[in-house]
Amino acid sequence: MSLLSAALLAVWWLWRPEVMEILPLSLRLPVVALGVWALGAAFIRPVAQDMELYRLLVLINTAWTHAALWGFASITLGLAVYRGIG
C-alpha cells in the first residue's frame, strides 16, 4: 500500500508542481525534505526486503517513516485543496 501511495504522490508532484508555490521558501524546504525521505523510504522498502538488507529495513520500517509518508500525503492533499487543483 505504501509503494502505491508513494508512486501516486510522485506522479502528482511531477504533474502539478505548482501546488508548492503557495508556500514560502522557509516552509517549502522542510516539505521537500519530508517528501524525499517518505517517498524514498517507500520506494526502497521492497528492494531492501528482496536483498535482505536488515539494517536498512530497521530504519525504514519505523513508525516515523510510515507517519512521514501519510503526513506528506496529507500536506499534498491539503495544498491541492487549498489551491483548488484537482
Short mmCIF file of C-alpha atoms in Angstrom, two decimals:
data_model
loop_
_atom_site.label_atom_id
_atom_site.label_comp_id
_atom_site.label_asym_id
_atom_site.label_seq_id
_atom_site.Cartn_x
_atom_site.Cartn_y
_atom_site.Cartn_z
CA MET A 1 0.00 0.00 0.00
CA SER A 2 2.80 2.42 0.82
CA LEU A 3 4.53 1.79 -2.50
CA LEU A 4 1.34 2.55 -4.40
CA SER A 5 0.69 5.74 -2.45
CA ALA A 6 4.31 6.84 -2.93
CA ALA A 7 4.04 6.25 -6.67
CA LEU A 8 0.81 8.25 -6.85
CA LEU A 9 2.34 11.10 -4.87
CA ALA A 10 5.43 11.15 -7.09
CA VAL A 11 3.30 11.29 -10.23
CA TRP A 12 1.13 14.01 -8.69
CA TRP A 13 4.14 16.20 -7.87
CA LEU A 14 5.54 15.69 -11.37
CA TRP A 15 2.20 16.53 -12.92
CA ARG A 16 1.32 19.52 -10.70
CA PRO A 17 4.48 21.12 -9.25
CA GLU A 18 2.73 24.48 -8.94
CA VAL A 19 0.99 23.27 -5.78
CA MET A 20 4.14 24.14 -3.86
CA GLU A 21 4.10 27.80 -4.99
CA ILE A 22 1.77 28.93 -2.22
CA LEU A 23 4.29 28.04 0.48
CA PRO A 24 7.11 30.42 1.40
CA LEU A 25 10.64 29.09 0.94
CA SER A 26 11.05 28.60 4.70
CA LEU A 27 8.20 26.05 4.65
CA ARG A 28 8.89 24.68 1.18
CA LEU A 29 12.30 23.23 2.06
CA PRO A 30 11.11 21.11 5.02
CA VAL A 31 8.18 19.80 2.97
CA VAL A 32 10.56 18.81 0.18
CA ALA A 33 12.89 17.10 2.69
CA LEU A 34 9.94 15.23 4.21
CA GLY A 35 8.81 14.16 0.75
CA VAL A 36 12.26 12.94 -0.23
CA TRP A 37 12.51 10.85 2.93
CA ALA A 38 8.97 9.48 2.76
CA LEU A 39 8.94 8.64 -0.94
CA GLY A 40 12.50 7.33 -0.89
CA ALA A 41 11.78 5.02 2.02
CA ALA A 42 8.60 3.74 0.39
CA PHE A 43 10.38 3.03 -2.89
CA ILE A 44 13.43 1.37 -1.29
CA ARG A 45 11.43 -0.86 1.09
CA PRO A 46 10.75 -3.66 -1.47
CA VAL A 47 14.37 -3.59 -2.61
CA ALA A 48 15.64 -3.86 0.96
CA GLN A 49 13.28 -6.77 1.65
CA ASP A 50 14.31 -8.56 -1.52
CA MET A 51 18.04 -8.11 -0.90
CA GLU A 52 17.66 -8.81 2.85
CA LEU A 53 19.31 -5.59 3.96
CA TYR A 54 18.30 -5.85 7.61
CA ARG A 55 19.88 -2.61 8.87
CA LEU A 56 18.09 -0.63 6.19
CA LEU A 57 14.84 -2.44 6.93
CA VAL A 58 15.09 -1.49 10.59
CA LEU A 59 15.49 2.15 9.58
CA ILE A 60 12.69 2.30 7.02
CA ASN A 61 10.16 0.17 8.90
CA THR A 62 9.91 2.56 11.83
CA ALA A 63 6.61 4.15 12.74
CA TRP A 64 8.08 7.57 11.95
CA THR A 65 8.72 6.61 8.33
CA HIS A 66 5.15 5.42 7.85
CA ALA A 67 3.85 8.58 9.52
CA ALA A 68 6.08 10.69 7.26
CA LEU A 69 4.53 9.15 4.15
CA TRP A 70 0.98 9.75 5.30
CA GLY A 71 1.89 13.20 6.60
CA PHE A 72 3.37 14.11 3.24
CA ALA A 73 0.25 12.78 1.52
CA SER A 74 -1.90 14.91 3.84
CA ILE A 75 0.19 18.00 3.12
CA THR A 76 -0.08 17.35 -0.62
CA LEU A 77 -3.83 16.90 -0.43
CA GLY A 78 -4.23 19.97 1.78
CA LEU A 79 -2.20 22.16 -0.56
CA ALA A 80 -4.13 20.89 -3.58
CA VAL A 81 -7.48 21.55 -1.93
CA TYR A 82 -6.37 24.99 -0.73
CA ARG A 83 -5.13 25.88 -4.20
CA GLY A 84 -8.19 24.40 -5.89
CA ILE A 85 -6.34 21.93 -8.10
CA GLY A 86 -8.00 18.62 -8.73
#
